[in-house]
Coordinates of N, CA and C and ligand atoms in Angstrom, one line a residue:
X29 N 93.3 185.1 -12.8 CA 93.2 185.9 -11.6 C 92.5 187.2 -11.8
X30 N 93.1 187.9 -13.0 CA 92.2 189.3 -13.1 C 90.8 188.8 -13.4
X31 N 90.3 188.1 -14.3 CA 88.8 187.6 -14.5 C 88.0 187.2 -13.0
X32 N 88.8 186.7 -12.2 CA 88.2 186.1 -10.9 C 88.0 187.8 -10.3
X33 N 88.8 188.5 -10.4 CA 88.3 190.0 -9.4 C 87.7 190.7 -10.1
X34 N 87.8 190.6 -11.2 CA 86.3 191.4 -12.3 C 84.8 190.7 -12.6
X35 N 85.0 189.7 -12.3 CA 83.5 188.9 -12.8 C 82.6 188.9 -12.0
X36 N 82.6 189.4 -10.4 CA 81.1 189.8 -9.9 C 80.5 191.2 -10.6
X37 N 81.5 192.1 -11.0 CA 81.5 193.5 -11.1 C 80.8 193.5 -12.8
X38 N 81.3 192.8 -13.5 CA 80.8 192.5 -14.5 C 79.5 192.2 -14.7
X39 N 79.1 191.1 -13.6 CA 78.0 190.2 -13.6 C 77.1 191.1 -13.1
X40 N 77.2 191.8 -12.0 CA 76.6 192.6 -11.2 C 75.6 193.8 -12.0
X41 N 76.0 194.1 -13.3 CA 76.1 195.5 -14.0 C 74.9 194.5 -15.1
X42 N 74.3 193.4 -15.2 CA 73.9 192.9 -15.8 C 72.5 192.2 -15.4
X43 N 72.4 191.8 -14.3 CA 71.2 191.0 -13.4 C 70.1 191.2 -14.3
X44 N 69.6 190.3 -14.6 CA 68.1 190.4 -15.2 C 67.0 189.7 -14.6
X45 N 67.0 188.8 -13.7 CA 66.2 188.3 -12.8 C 67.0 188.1 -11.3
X46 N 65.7 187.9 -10.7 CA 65.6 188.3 -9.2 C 65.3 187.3 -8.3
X47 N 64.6 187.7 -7.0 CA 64.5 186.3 -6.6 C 63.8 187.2 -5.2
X48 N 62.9 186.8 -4.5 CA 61.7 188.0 -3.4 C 61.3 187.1 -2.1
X49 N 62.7 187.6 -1.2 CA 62.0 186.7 0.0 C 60.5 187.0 0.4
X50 N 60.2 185.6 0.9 CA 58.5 185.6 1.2 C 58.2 185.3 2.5
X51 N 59.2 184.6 2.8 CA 59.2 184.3 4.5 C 60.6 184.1 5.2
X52 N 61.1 184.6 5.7 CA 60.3 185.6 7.1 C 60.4 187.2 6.4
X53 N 59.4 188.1 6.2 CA 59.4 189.2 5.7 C 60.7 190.2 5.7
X54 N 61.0 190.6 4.6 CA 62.2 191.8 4.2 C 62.2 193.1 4.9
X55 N 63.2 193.6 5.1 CA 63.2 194.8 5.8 C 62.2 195.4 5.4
X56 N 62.1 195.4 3.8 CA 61.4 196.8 3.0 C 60.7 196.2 1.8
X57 N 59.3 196.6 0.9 CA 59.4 195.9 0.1 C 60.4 196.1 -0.8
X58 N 60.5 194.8 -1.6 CA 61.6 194.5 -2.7 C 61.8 195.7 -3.9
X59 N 62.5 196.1 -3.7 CA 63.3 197.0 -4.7 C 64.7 196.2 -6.2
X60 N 63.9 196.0 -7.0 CA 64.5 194.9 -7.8 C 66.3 195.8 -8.1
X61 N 66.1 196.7 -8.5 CA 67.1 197.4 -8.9 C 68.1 197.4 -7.3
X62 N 67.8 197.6 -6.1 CA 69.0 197.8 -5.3 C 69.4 196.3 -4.8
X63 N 68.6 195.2 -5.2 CA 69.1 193.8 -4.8 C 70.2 193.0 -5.1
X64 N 71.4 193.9 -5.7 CA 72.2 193.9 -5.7 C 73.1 194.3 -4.8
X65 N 72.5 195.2 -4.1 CA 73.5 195.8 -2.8 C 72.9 195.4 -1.4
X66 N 73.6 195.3 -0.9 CA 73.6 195.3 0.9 C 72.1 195.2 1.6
X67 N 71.7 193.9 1.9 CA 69.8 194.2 2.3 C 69.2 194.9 1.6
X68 N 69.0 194.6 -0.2 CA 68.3 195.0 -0.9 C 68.0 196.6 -0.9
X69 N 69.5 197.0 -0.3 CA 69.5 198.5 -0.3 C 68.9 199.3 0.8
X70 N 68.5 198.4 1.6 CA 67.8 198.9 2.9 C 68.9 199.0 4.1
X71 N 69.4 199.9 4.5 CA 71.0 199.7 5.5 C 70.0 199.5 6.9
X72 N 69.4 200.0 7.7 CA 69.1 199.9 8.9 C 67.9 198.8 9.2
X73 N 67.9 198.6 10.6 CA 67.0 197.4 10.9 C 65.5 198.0 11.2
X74 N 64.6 197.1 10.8 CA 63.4 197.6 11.1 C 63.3 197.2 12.7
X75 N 62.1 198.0 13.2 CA 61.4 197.4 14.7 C 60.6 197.2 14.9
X76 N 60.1 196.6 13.7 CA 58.9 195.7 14.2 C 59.2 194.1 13.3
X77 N 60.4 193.2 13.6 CA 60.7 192.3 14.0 C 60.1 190.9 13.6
X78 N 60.6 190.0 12.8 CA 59.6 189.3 12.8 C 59.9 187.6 13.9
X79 N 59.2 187.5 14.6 CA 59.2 186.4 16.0 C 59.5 185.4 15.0
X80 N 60.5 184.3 15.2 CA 61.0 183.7 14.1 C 61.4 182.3 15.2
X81 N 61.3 181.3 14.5 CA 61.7 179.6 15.1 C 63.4 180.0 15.7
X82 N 63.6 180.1 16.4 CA 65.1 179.6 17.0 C 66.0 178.9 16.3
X83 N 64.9 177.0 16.6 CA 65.5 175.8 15.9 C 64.1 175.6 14.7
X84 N 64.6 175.0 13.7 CA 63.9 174.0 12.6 C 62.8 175.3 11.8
X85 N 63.3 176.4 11.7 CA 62.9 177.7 11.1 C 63.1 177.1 9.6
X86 N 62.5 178.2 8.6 CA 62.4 178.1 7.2 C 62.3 179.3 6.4
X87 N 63.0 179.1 5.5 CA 63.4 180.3 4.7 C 62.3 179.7 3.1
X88 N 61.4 180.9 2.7 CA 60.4 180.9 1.9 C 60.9 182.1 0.8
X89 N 61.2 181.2 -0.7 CA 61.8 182.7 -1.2 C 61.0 181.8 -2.8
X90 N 60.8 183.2 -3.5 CA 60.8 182.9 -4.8 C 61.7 183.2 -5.8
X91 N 62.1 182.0 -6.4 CA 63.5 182.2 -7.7 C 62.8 182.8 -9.0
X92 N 63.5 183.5 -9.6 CA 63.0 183.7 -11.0 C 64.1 183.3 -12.2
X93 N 65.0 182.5 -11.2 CA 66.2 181.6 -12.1 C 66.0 180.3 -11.9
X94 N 66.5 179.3 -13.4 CA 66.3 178.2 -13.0 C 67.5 177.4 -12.4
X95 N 68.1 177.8 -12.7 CA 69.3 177.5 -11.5 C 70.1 178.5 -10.5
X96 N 70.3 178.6 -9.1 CA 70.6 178.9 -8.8 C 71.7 178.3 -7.3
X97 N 71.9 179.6 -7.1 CA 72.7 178.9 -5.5 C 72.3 179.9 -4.3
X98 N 72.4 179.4 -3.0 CA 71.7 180.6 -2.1 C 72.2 179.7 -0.6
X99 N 72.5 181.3 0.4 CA 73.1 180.5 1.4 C 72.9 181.9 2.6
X100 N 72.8 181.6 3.6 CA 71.9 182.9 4.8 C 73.2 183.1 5.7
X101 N 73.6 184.1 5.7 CA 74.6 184.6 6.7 C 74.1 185.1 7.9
X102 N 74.3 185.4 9.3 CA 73.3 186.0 10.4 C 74.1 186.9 10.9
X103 N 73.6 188.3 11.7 CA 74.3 189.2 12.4 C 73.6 189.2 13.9
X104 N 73.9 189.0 14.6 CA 73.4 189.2 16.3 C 73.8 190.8 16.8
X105 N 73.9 191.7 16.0 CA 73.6 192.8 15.9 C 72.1 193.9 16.0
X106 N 71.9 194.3 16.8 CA 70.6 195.3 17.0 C 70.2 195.6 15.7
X107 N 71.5 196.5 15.0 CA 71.0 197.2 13.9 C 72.6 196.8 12.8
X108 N 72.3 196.1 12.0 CA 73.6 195.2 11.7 C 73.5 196.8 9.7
X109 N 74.6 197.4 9.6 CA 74.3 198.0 8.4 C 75.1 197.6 7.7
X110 N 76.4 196.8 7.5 CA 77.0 196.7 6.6 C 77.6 195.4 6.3
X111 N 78.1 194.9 5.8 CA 78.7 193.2 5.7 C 79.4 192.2 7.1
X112 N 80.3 193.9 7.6 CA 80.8 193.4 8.2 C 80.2 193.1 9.6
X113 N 79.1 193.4 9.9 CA 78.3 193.3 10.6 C 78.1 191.8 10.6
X114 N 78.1 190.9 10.0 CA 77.6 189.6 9.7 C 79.0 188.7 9.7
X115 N 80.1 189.1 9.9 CA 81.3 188.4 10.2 C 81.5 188.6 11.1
X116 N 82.3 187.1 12.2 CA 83.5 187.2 13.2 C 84.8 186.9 12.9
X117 N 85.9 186.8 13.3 CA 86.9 187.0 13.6 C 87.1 185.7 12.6
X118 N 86.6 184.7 12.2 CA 86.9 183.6 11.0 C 86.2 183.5 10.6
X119 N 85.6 185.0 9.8 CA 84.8 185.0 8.4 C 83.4 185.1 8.9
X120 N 82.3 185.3 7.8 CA 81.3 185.1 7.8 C 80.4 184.1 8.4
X121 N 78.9 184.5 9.4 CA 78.6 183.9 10.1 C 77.8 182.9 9.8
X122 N 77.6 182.3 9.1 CA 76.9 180.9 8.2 C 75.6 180.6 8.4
X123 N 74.3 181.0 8.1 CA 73.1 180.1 9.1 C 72.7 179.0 8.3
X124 N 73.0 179.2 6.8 CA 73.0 177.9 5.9 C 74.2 178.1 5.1
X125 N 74.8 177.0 4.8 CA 75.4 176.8 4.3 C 75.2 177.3 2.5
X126 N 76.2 177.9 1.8 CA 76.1 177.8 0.7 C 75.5 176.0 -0.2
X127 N 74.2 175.7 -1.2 CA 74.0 175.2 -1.9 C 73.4 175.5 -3.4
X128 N 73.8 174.7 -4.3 CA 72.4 174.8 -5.4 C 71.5 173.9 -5.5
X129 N 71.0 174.6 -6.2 CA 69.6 174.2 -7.1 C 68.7 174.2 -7.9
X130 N 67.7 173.5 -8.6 CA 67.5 174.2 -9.7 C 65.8 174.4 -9.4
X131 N 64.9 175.3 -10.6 CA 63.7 175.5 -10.3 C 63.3 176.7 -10.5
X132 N 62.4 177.2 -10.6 CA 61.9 178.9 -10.6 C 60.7 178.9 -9.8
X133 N 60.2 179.3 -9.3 CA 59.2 179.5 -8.1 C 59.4 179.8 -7.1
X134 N 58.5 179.4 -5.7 CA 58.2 178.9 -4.8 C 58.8 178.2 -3.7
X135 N 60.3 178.5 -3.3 CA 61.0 177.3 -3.0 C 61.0 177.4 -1.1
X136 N 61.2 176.2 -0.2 CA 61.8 176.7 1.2 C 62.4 175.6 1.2
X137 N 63.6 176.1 2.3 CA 64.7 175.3 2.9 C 64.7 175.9 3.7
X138 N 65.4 174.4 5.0 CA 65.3 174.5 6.3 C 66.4 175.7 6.7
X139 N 66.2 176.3 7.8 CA 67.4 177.1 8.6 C 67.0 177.0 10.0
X140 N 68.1 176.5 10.5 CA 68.1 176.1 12.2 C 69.0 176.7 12.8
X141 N 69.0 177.9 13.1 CA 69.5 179.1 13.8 C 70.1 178.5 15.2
X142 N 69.6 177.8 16.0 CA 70.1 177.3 17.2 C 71.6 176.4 17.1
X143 N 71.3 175.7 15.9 CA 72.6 174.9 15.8 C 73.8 175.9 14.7
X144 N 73.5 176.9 14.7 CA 74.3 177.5 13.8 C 75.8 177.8 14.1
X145 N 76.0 177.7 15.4 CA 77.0 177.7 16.2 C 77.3 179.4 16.8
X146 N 76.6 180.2 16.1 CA 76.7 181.7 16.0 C 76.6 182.3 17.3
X147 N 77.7 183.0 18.1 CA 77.8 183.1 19.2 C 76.5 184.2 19.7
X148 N 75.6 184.2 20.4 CA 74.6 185.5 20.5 C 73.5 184.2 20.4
X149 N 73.4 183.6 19.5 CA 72.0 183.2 19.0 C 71.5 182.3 20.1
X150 N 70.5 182.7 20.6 CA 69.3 182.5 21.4 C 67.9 182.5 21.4
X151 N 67.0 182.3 22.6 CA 65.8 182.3 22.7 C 65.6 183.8 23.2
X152 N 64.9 185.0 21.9 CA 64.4 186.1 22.6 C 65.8 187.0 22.1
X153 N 66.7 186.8 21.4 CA 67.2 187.3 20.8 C 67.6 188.0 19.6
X154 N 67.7 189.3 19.2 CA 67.4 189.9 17.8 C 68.3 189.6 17.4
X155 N 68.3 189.1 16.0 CA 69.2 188.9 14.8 C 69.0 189.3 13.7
X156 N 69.6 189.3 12.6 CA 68.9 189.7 11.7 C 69.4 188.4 10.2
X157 N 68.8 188.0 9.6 CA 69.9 187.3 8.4 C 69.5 187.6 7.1
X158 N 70.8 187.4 6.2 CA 70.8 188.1 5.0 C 71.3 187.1 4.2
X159 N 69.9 186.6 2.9 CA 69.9 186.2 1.7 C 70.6 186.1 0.9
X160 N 71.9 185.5 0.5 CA 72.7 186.0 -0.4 C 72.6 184.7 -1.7
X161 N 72.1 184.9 -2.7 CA 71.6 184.5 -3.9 C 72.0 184.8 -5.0
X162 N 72.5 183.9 -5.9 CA 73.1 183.6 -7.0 C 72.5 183.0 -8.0
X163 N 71.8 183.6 -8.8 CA 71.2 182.7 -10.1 C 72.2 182.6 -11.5
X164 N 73.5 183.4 -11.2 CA 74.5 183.1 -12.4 C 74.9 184.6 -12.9
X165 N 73.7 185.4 -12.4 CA 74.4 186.9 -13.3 C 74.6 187.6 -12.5
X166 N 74.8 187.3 -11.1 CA 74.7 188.4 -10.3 C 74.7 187.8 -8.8
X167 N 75.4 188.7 -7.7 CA 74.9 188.3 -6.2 C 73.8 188.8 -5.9
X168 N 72.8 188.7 -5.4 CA 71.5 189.5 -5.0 C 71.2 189.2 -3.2
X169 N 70.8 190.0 -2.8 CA 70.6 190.1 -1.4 C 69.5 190.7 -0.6
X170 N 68.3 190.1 0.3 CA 67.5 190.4 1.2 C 67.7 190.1 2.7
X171 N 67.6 191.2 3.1 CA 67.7 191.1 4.6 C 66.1 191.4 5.8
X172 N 66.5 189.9 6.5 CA 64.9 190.3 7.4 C 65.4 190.6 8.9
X173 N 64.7 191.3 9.4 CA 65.0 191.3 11.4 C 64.2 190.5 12.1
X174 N 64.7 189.7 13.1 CA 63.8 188.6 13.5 C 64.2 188.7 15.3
X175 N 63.3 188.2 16.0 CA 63.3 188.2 17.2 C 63.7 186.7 17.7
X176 N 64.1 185.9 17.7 CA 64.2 184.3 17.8 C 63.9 183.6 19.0
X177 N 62.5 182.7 18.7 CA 62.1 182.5 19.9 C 61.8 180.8 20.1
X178 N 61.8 180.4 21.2 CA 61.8 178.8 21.0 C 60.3 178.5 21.2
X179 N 59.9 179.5 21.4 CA 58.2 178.9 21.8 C 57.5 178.6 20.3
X180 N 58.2 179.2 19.0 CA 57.3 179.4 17.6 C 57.5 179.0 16.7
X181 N 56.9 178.2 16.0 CA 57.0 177.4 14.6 C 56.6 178.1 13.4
X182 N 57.3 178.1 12.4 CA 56.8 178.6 10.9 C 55.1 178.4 10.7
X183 N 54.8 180.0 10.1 CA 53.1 179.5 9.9 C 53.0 178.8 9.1
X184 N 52.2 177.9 8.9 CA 51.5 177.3 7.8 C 51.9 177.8 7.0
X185 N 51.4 178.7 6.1 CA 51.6 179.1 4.8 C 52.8 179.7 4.2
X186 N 53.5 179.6 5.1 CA 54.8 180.0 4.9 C 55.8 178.3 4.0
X187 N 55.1 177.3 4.7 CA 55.6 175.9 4.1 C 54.3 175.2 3.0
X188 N 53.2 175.9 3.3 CA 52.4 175.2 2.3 C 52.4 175.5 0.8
X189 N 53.2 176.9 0.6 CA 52.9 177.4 -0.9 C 54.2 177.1 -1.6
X190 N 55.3 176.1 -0.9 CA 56.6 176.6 -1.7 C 56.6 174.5 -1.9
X191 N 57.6 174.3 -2.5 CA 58.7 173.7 -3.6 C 59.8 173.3 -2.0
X192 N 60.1 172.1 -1.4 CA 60.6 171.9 -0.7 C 62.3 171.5 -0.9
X193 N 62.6 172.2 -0.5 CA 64.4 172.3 -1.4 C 65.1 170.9 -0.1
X194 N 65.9 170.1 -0.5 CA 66.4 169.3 0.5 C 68.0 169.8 0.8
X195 N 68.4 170.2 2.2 CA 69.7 170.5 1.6 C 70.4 169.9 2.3
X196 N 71.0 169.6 1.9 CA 72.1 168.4 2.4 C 73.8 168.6 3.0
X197 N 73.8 170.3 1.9 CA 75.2 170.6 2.4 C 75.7 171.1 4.2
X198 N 76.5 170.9 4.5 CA 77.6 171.0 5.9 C 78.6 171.3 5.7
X199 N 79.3 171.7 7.1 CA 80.7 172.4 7.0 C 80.5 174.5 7.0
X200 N 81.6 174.3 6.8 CA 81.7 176.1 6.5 C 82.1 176.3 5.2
X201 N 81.6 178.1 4.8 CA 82.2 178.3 3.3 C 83.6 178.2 3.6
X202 N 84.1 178.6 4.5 CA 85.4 178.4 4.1 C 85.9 177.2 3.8
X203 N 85.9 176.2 4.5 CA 85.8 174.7 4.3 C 85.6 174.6 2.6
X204 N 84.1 175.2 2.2 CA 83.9 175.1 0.7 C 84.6 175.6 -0.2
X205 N 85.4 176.8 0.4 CA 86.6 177.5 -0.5 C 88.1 176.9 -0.4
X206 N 88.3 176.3 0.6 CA 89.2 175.5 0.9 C 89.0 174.4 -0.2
X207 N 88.2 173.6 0.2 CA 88.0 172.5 -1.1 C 88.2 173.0 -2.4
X208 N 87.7 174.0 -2.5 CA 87.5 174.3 -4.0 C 88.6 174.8 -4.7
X209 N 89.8 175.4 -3.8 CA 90.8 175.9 -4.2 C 91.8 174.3 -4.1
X210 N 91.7 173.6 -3.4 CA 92.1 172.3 -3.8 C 92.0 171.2 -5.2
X211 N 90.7 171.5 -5.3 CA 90.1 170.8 -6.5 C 89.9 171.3 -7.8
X212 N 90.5 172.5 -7.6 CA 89.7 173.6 -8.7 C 88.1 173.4 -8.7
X213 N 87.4 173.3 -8.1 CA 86.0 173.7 -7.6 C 85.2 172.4 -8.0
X214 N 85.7 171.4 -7.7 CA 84.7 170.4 -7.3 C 83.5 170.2 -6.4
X215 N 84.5 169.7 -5.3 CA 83.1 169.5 -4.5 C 83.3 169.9 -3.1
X216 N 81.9 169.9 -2.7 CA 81.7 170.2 -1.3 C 81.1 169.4 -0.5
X217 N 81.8 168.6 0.5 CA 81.2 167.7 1.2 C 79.7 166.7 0.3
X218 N 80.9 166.5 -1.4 CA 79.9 165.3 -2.2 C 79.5 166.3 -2.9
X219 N 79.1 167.7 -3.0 CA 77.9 168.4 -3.4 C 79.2 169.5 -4.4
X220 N 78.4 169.1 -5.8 CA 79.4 170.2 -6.5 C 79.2 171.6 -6.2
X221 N 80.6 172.1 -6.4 CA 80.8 174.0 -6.1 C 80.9 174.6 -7.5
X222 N 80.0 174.9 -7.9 CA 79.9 175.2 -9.2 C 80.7 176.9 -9.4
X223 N 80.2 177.1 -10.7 CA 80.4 178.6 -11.0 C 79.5 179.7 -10.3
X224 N 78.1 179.2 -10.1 CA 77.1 179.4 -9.3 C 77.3 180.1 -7.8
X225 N 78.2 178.9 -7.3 CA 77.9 179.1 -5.7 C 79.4 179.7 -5.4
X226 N 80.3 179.5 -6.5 CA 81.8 180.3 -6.6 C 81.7 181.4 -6.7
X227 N 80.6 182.0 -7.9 CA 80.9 183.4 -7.7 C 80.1 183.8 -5.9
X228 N 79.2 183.5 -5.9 CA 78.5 183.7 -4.5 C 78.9 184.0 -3.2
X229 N 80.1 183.2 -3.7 CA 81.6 182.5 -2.2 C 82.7 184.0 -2.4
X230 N 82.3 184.6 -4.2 CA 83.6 185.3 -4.4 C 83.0 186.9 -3.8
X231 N 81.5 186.5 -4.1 CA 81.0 188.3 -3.6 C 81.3 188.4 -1.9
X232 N 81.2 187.2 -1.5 CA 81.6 187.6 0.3 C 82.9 187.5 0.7
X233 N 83.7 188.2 -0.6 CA 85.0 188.2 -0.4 C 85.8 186.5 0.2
X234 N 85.2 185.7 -0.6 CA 85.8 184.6 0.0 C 86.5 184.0 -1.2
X235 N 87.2 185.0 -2.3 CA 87.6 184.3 -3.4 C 88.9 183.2 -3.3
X236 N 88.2 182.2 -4.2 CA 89.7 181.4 -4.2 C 90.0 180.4 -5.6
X237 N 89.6 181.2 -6.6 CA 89.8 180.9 -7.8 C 91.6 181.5 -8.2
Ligands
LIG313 C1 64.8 193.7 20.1 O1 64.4 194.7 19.2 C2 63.2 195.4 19.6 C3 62.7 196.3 18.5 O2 63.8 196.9 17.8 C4 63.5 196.1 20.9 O3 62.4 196.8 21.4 C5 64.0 195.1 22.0 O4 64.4 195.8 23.2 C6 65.1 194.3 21.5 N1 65.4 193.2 22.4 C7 66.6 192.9 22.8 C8 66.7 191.7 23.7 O5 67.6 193.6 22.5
LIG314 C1 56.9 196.4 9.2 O1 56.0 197.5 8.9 C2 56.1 197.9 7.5 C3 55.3 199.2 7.4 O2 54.0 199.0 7.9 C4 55.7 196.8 6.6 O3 55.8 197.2 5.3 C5 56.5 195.6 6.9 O4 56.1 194.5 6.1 C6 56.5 195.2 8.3 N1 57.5 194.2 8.6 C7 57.2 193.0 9.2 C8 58.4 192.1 9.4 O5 56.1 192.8 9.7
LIG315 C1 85.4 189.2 7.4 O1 86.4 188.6 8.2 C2 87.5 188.0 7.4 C3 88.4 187.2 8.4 O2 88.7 188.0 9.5 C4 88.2 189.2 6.7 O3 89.2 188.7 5.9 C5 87.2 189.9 5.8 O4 87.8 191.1 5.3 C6 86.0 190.4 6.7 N1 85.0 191.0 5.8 C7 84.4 192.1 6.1 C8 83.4 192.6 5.1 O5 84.5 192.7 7.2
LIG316 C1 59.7 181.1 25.5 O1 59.0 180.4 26.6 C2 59.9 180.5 27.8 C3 59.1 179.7 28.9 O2 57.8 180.1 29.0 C4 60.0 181.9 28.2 O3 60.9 182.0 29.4 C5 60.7 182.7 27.1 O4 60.8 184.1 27.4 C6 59.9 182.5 25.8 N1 60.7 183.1 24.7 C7 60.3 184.2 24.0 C8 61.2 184.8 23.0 O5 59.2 184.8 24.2
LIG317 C1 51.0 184.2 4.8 O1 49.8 184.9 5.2 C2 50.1 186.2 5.6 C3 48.8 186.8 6.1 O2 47.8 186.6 5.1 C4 50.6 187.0 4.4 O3 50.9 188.3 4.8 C5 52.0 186.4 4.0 O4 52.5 187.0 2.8 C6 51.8 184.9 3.7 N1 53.1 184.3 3.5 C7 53.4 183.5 2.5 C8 54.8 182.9 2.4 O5 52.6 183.2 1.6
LIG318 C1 57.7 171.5 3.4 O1 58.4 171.0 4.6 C2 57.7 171.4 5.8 C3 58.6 171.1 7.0 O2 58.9 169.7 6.9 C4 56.3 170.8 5.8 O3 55.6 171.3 7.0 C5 55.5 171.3 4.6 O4 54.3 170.7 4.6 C6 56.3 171.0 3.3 N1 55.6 171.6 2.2 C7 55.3 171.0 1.1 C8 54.6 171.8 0.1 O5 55.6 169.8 0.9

């Protein structure tokens, strides 16, 4: 129990690699040292916005771990500054689901904002979502502002330069914390819940070790 509420704090104090969203652009550029904290240390929303897919959008990020885990939370907030800005009333607002994977590069996976179920999310409405990334030594975090529109598809180059991640997982984290506290951290709808995507689940306060 005490190891479970010490070992992000631990891990955190340690990070040695990173990981640099590419698409859809970061508040700010990347600051390796504050990507441990809250939108890579950037609290406020930028305004100039980036027009972003509604439905069948993609997330373009580079790993510099070879394994990791990574999952997009969303705030329908103007100017979203703190965590709690990205939770409702049953937890955090999910736009992908916690997964792993392995690789170092170039990677995208899908994110479809429309089916997220996230009350606000619309055509023409600001959101903002936030990166939460796990390579094993640490949570790390980028946050982008986006405008969400149904008329616009991911640019090209946003899907031609990356490593196409397949992701398969569903459900909610809590569902995945649920399971995991059942199983002692098997699986997740088929898909193992590692130490990876556990601590990941533990930095959003969703511990259930
Ligand atoms: C979205 O954000 C932009 C820039 O911050 C602002 O000008 C615009 O009024 C906002 N739109 C909505 C629907 O709130
Ligand atoms: C917003 O403008 C800043 C400053 O010019 C730039 O660094 C940033 O990349 C821009 N963000 C987007 C999403 O275009
Ligand atoms: C998010 O919501 C859950 C459930 O209401 C709550 O337990 C948790 O403390 C909240 N976290 C933040 C950062 O507000
Ligand atoms: C998308 O197109 C529809 C129909 O032309 C329009 O009403 C809507 O405002 C557009 N959305 C955005 C975010 O521009
Ligand atoms: C796509 O091209 C634009 C314009 O040249 C560039 O700013 C952006 O970084 C590129 N995005 C990716 C993911 O390579
Ligand atoms: C990745 O998937 C997208 C969407 O299906 C596709 O447009 C793109 O060509 C793929 N990229 C690569 C490098 O396979």
């Amino acid at each position: 129990m005490q190891l479970a509420t010490f070992l992000p704090l631990v891990l955190a104090a340690v990070v040695n690699a990173h990981f640099q969203l590419q698409y859809p652009i970061p508040r700010g550029p990347f600051v390796e040292d504050q990507e441990p904290t809250f939108c890579d240390g950037y609290t406020d929303a930028v305004s100039n916005r980036t027009v972003f897919p509604l439905a069948n959008g993609v997330i373009n990020l580079n790993s510099e771990h070879p394994q990791w885990a990574v999952g997009v939370i969303v705030s329908t907030q103007q100017d979203p500054t703190s965590f709690a800005a990205f939770n409702s009333s049953s937890g955090y607002q999910m736009a992908v689901q916690f997964f792993e994977t392995s690789g170092e590069g170039q990677y995208c996976f899908p994110i479809d904002l429309a089916s997220s179920g996230v009350s606000g999310i619309q055509d023409g409405a600001n959101v903002t979502i936030q990166v939460v990334y796990d390579g094993g030594d640490g949570t790390l975090y980028q946050c982008a502002d986006l405008t969400l529109s149904a008329n616009v598809t991911a640019p090209s180059n946003a899907t031609s330069t990356c490593t196409n991640v397949t992701v398969t997982a569903s459900g909610t984290a809590a569902a995945a914390a649920a399971t995991a506290t059942s199983t002692g951290g098997a699986k997740k709808d088929g898909i193992a819940v590692s130490g990876i995507v556990a601590t990941a689940l533990m930095a959003l306060g969703l511990s259930f070790v």
